[in-house]
GROMACS .gro file of N, CA and C in nm:
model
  360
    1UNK      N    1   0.083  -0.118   0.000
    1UNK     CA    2   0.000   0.000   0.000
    1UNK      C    3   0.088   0.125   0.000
    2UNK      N    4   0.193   0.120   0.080
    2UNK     CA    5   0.288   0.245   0.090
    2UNK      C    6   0.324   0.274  -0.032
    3UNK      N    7   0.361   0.144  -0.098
    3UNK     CA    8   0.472   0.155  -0.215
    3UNK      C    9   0.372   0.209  -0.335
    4UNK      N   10   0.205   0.202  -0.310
    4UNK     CA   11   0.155   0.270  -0.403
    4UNK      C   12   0.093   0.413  -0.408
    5UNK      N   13   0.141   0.414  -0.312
    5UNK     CA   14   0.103   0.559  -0.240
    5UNK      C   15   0.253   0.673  -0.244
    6UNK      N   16   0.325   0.591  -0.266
    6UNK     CA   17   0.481   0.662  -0.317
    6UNK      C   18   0.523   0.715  -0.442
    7UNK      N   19   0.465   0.637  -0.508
    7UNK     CA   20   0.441   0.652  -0.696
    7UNK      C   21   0.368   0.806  -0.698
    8UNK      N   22   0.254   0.839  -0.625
    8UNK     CA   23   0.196   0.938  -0.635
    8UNK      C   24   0.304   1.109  -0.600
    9UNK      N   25   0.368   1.042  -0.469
    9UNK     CA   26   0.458   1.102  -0.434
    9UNK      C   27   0.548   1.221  -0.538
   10UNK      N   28   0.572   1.356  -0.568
   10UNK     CA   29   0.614   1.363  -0.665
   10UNK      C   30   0.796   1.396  -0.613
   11UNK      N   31   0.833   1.375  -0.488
   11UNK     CA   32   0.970   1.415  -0.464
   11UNK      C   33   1.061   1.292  -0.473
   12UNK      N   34   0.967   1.194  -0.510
   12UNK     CA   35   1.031   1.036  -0.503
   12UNK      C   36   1.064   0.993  -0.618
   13UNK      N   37   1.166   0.914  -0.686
   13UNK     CA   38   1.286   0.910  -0.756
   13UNK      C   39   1.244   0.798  -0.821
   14UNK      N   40   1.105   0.797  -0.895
   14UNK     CA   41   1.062   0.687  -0.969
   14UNK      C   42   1.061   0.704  -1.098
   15UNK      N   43   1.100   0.605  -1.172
   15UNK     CA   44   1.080   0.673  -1.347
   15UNK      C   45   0.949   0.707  -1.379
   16UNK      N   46   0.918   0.766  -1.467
   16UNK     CA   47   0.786   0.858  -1.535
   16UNK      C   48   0.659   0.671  -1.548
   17UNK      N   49   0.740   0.633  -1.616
   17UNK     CA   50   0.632   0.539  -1.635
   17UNK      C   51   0.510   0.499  -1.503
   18UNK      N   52   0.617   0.458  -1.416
   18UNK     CA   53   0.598   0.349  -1.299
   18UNK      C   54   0.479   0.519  -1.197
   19UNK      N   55   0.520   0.615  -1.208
   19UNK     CA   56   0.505   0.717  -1.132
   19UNK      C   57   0.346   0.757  -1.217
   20UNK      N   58   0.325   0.754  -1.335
   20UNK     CA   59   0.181   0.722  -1.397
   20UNK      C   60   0.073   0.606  -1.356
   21UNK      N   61   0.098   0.508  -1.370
   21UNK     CA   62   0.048   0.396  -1.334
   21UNK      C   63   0.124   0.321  -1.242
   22UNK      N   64   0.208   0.300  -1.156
   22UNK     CA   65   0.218   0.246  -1.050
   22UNK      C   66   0.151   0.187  -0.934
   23UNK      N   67   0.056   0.337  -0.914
   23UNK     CA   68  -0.001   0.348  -0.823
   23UNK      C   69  -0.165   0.256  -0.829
   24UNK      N   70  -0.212   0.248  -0.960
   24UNK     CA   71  -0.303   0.166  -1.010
   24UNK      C   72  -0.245  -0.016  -0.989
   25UNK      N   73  -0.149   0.001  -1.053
   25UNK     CA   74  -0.103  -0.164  -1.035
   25UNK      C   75  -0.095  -0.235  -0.896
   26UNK      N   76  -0.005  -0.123  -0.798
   26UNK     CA   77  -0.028  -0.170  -0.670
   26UNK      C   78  -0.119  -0.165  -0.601
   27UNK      N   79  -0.207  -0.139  -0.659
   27UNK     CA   80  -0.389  -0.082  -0.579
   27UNK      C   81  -0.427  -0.245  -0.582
   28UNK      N   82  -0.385  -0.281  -0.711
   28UNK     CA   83  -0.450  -0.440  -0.755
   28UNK      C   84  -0.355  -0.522  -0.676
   29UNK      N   85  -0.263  -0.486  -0.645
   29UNK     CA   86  -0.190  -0.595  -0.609
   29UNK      C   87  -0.237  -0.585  -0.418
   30UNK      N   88  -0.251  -0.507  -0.419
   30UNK     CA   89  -0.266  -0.444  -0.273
   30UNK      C   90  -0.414  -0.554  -0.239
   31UNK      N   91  -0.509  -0.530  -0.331
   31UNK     CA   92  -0.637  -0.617  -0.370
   31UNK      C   93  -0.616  -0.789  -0.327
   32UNK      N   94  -0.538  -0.799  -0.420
   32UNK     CA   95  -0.511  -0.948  -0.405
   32UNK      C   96  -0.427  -0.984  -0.288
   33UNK      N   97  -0.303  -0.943  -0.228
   33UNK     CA   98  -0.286  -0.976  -0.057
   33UNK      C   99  -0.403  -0.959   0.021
   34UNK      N  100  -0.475  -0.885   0.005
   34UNK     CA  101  -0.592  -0.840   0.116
   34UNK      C  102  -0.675  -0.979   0.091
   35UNK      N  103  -0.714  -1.009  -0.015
   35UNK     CA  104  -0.797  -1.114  -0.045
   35UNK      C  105  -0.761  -1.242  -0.044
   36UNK      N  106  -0.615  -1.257  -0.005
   36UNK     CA  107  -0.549  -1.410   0.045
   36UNK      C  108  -0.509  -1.384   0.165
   37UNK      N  109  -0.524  -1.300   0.221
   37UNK     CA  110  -0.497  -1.292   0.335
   37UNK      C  111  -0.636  -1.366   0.468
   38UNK      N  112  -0.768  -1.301   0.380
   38UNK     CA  113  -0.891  -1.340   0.426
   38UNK      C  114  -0.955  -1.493   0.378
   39UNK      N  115  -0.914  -1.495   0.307
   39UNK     CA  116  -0.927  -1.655   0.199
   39UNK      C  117  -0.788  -1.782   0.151
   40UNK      N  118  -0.758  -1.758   0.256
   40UNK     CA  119  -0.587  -1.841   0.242
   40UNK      C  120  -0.620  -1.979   0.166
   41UNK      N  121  -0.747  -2.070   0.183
   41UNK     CA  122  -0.783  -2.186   0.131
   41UNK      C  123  -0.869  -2.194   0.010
   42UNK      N  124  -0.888  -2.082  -0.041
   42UNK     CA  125  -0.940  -2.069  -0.160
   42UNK      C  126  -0.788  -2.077  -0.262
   43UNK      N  127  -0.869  -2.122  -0.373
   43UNK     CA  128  -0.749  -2.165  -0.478
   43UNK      C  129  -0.650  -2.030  -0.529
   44UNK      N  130  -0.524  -2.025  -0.526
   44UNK     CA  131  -0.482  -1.869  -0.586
   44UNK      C  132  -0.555  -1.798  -0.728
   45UNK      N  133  -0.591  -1.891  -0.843
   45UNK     CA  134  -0.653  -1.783  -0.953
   45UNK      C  135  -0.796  -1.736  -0.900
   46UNK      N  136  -0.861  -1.811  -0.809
   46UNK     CA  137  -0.993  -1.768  -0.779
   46UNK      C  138  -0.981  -1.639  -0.753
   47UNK      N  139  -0.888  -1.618  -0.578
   47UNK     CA  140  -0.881  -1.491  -0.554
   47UNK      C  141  -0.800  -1.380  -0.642
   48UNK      N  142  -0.724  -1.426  -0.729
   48UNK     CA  143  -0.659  -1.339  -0.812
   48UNK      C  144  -0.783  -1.262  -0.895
   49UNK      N  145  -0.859  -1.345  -0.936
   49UNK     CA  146  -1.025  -1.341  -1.033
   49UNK      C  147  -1.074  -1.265  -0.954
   50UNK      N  148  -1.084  -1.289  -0.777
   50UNK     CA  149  -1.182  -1.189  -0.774
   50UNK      C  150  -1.163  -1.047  -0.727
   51UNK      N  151  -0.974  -1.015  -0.725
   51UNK     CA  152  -0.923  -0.905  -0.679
   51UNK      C  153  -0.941  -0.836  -0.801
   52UNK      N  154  -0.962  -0.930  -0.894
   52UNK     CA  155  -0.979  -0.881  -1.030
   52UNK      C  156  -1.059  -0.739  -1.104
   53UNK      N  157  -1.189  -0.828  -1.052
   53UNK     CA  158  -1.312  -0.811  -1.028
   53UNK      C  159  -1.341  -0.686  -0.974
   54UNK      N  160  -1.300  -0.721  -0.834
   54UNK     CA  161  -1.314  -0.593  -0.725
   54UNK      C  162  -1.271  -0.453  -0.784
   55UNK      N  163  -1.156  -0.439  -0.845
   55UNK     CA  164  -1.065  -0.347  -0.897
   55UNK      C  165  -1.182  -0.274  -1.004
   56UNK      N  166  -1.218  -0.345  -1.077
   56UNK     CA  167  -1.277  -0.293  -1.219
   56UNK      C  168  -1.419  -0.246  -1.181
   57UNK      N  169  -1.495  -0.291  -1.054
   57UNK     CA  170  -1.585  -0.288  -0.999
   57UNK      C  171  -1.577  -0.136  -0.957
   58UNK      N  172  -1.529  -0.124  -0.900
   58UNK     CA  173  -1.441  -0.013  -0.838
   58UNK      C  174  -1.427   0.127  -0.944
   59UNK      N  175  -1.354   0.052  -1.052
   59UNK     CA  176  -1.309   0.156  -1.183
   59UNK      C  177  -1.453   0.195  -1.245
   60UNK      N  178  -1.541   0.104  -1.251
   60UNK     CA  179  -1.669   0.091  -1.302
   60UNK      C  180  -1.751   0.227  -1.235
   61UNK      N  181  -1.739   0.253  -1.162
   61UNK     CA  182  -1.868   0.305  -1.032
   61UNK      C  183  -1.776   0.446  -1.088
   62UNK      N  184  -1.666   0.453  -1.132
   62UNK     CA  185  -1.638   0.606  -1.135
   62UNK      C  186  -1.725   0.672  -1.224
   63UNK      N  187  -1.778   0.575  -1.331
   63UNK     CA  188  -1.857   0.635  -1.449
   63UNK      C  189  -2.012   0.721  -1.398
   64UNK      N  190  -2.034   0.655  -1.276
   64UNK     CA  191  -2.187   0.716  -1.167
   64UNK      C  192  -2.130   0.847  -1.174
   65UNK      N  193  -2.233   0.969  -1.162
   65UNK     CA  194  -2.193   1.074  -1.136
   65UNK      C  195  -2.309   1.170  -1.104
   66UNK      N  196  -2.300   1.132  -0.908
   66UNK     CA  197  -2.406   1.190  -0.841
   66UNK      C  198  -2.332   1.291  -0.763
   67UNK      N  199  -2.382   1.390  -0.720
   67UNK     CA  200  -2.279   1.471  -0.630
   67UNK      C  201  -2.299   1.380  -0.492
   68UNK      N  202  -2.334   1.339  -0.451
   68UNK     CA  203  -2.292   1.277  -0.328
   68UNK      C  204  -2.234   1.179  -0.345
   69UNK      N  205  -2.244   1.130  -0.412
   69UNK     CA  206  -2.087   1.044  -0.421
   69UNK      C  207  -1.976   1.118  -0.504
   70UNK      N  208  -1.960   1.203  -0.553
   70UNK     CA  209  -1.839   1.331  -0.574
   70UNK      C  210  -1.783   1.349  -0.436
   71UNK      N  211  -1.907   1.414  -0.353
   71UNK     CA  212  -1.819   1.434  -0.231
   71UNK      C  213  -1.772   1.327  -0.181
   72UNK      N  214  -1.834   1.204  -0.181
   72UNK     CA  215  -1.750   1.094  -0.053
   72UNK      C  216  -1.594   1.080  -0.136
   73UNK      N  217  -1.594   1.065  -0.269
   73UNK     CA  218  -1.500   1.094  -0.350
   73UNK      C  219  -1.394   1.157  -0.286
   74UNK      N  220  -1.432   1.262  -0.274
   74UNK     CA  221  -1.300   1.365  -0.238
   74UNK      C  222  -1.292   1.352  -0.107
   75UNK      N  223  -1.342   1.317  -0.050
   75UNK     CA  224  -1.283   1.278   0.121
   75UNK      C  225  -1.152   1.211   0.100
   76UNK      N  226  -1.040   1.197   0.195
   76UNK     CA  227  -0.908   1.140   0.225
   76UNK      C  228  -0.947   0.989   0.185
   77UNK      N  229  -0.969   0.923   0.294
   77UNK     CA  230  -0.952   0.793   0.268
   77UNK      C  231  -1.104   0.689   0.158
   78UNK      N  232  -1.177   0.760   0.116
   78UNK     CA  233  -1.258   0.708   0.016
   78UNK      C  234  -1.183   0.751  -0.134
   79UNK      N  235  -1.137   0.874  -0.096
   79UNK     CA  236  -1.071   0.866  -0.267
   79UNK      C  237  -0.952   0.800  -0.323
   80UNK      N  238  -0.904   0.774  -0.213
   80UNK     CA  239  -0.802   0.677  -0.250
   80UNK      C  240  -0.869   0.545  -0.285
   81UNK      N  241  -0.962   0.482  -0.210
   81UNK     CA  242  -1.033   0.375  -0.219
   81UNK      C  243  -1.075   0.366  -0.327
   82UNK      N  244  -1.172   0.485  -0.445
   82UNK     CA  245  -1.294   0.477  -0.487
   82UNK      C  246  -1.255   0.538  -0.601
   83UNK      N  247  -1.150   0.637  -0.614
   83UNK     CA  248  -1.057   0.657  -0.725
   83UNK      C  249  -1.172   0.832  -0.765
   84UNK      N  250  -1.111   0.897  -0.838
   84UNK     CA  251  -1.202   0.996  -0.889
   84UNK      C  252  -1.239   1.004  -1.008
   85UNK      N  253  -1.177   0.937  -1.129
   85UNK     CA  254  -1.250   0.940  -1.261
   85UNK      C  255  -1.204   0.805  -1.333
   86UNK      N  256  -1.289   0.749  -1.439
   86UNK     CA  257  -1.227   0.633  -1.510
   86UNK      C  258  -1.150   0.716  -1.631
   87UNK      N  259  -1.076   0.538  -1.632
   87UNK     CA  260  -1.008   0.568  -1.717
   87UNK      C  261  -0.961   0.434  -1.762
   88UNK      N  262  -0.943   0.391  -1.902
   88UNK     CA  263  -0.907   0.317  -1.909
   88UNK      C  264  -0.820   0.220  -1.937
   89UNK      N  265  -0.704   0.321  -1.886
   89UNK     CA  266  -0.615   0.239  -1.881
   89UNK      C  267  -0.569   0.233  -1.768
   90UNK      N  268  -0.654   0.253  -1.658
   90UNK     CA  269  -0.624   0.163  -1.508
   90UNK      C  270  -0.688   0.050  -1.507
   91UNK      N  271  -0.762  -0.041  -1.589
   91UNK     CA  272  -0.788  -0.174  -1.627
   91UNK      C  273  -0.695  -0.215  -1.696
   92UNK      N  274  -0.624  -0.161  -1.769
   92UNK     CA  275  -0.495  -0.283  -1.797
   92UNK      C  276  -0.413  -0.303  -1.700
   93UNK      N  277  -0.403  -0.165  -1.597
   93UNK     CA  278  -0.268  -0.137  -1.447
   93UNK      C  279  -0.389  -0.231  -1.412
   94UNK      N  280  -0.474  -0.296  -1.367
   94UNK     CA  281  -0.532  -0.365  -1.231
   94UNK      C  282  -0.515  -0.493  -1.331
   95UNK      N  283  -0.515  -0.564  -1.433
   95UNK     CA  284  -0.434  -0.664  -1.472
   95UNK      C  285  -0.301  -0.682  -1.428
   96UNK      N  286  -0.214  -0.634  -1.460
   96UNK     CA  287  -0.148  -0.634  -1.421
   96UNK      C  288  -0.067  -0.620  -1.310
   97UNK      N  289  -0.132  -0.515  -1.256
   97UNK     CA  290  -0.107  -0.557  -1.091
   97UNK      C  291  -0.150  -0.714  -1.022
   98UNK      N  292  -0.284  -0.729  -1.049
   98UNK     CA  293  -0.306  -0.866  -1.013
   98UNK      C  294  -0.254  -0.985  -1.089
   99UNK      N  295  -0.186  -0.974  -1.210
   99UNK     CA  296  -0.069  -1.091  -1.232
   99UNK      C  297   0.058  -1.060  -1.136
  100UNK      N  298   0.124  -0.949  -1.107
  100UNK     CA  299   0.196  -0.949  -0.998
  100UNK      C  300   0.165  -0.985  -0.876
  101UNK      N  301   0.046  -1.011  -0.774
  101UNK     CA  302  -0.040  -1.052  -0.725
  101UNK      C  303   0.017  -1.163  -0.712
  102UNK      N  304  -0.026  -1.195  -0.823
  102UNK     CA  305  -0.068  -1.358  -0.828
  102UNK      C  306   0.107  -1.422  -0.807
  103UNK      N  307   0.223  -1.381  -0.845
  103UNK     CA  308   0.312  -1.419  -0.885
  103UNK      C  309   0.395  -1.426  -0.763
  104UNK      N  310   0.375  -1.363  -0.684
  104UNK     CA  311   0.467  -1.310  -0.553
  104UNK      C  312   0.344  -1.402  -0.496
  105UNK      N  313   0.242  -1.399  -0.429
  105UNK     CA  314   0.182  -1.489  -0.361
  105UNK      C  315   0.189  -1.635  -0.414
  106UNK      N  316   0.262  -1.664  -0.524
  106UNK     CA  317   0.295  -1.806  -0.570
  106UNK      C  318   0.394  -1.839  -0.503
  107UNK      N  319   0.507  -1.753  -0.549
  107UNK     CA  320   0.624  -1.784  -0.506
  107UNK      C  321   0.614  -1.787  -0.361
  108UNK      N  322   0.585  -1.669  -0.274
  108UNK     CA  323   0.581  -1.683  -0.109
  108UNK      C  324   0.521  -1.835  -0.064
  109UNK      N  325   0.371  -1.875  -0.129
  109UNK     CA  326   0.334  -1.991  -0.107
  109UNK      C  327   0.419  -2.111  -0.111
  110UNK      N  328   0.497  -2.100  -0.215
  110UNK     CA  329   0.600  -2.175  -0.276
  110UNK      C  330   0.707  -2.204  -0.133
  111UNK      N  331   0.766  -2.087  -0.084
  111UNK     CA  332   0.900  -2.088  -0.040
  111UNK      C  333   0.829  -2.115   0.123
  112UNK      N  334   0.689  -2.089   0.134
  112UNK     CA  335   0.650  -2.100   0.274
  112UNK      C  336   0.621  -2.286   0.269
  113UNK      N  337   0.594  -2.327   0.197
  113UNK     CA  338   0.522  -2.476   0.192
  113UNK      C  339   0.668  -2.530   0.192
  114UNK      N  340   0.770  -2.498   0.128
  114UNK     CA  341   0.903  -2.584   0.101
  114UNK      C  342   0.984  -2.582   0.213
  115UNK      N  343   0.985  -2.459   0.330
  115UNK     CA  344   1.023  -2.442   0.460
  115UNK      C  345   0.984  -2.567   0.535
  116UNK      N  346   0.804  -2.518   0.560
  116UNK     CA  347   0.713  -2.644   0.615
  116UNK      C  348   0.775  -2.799   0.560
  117UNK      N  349   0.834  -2.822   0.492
  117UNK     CA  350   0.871  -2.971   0.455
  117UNK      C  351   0.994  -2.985   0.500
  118UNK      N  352   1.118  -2.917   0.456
  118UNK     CA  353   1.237  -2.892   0.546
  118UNK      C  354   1.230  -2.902   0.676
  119UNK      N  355   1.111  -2.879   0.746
  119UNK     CA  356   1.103  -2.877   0.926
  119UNK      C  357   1.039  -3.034   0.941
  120UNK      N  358   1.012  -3.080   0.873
  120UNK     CA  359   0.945  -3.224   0.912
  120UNK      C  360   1.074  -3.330   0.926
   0.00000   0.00000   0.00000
């Protein structure tokens, strides 16, 4: 979450790319720990699918445009949540964040299960 909240950052020493969309990718990725964190026995593409989901769900609702939800919008911690306008190419960043997701929670699974056998 920090690390996507740093991208936004503009005194921080990130290349242009990553400093555009960064902050979208790790939103998704941020998505998918949260959602294996609560669902550890669900299969990994499920929850990857449904951090998926959530993300675009999310991107989706920006297209509503009521003033009361403008304002919850611009509050601190809903606009970070709830985002302020679509766009679409933060659906390719929430792909991709959630294949990174998915890839680092493989591997961790990976290196945590291969520990667990080493201790037996």
């Amino acid at each position: 979450m920090w690390l996507g909240l740093a991208t936004r950052d503009p005194d921080c020493a990130f290349p242009p790319l990553l400093r555009i969309y960064g902050g979208d990718i790790f939103y998704a990725t941020f998505v998918v720990f949260g959602l294996r964190f609560f669902f550890p026995g669900v299969r990994l593409w499920k929850v990857v699918s449904w951090g998926f989901i959530f993300c675009v769900c999310i991107e989706l609702q920006q297209l509503i445009d009521t003033p009361w939800l403008d304002h919850v919008r611009h509050t601190f911690p809903f606009g970070l949540i709830l985002g302020y306008g679509f766009q679409w190419s933060d659906l390719v960043c929430y792909g991709v964040g959630s294949l990174l997701g998915y890839v680092v929670c493989m591997i961790g699974e990976m290196l945590v299960l291969r520990g667990e056998a080493r201790s037996r």
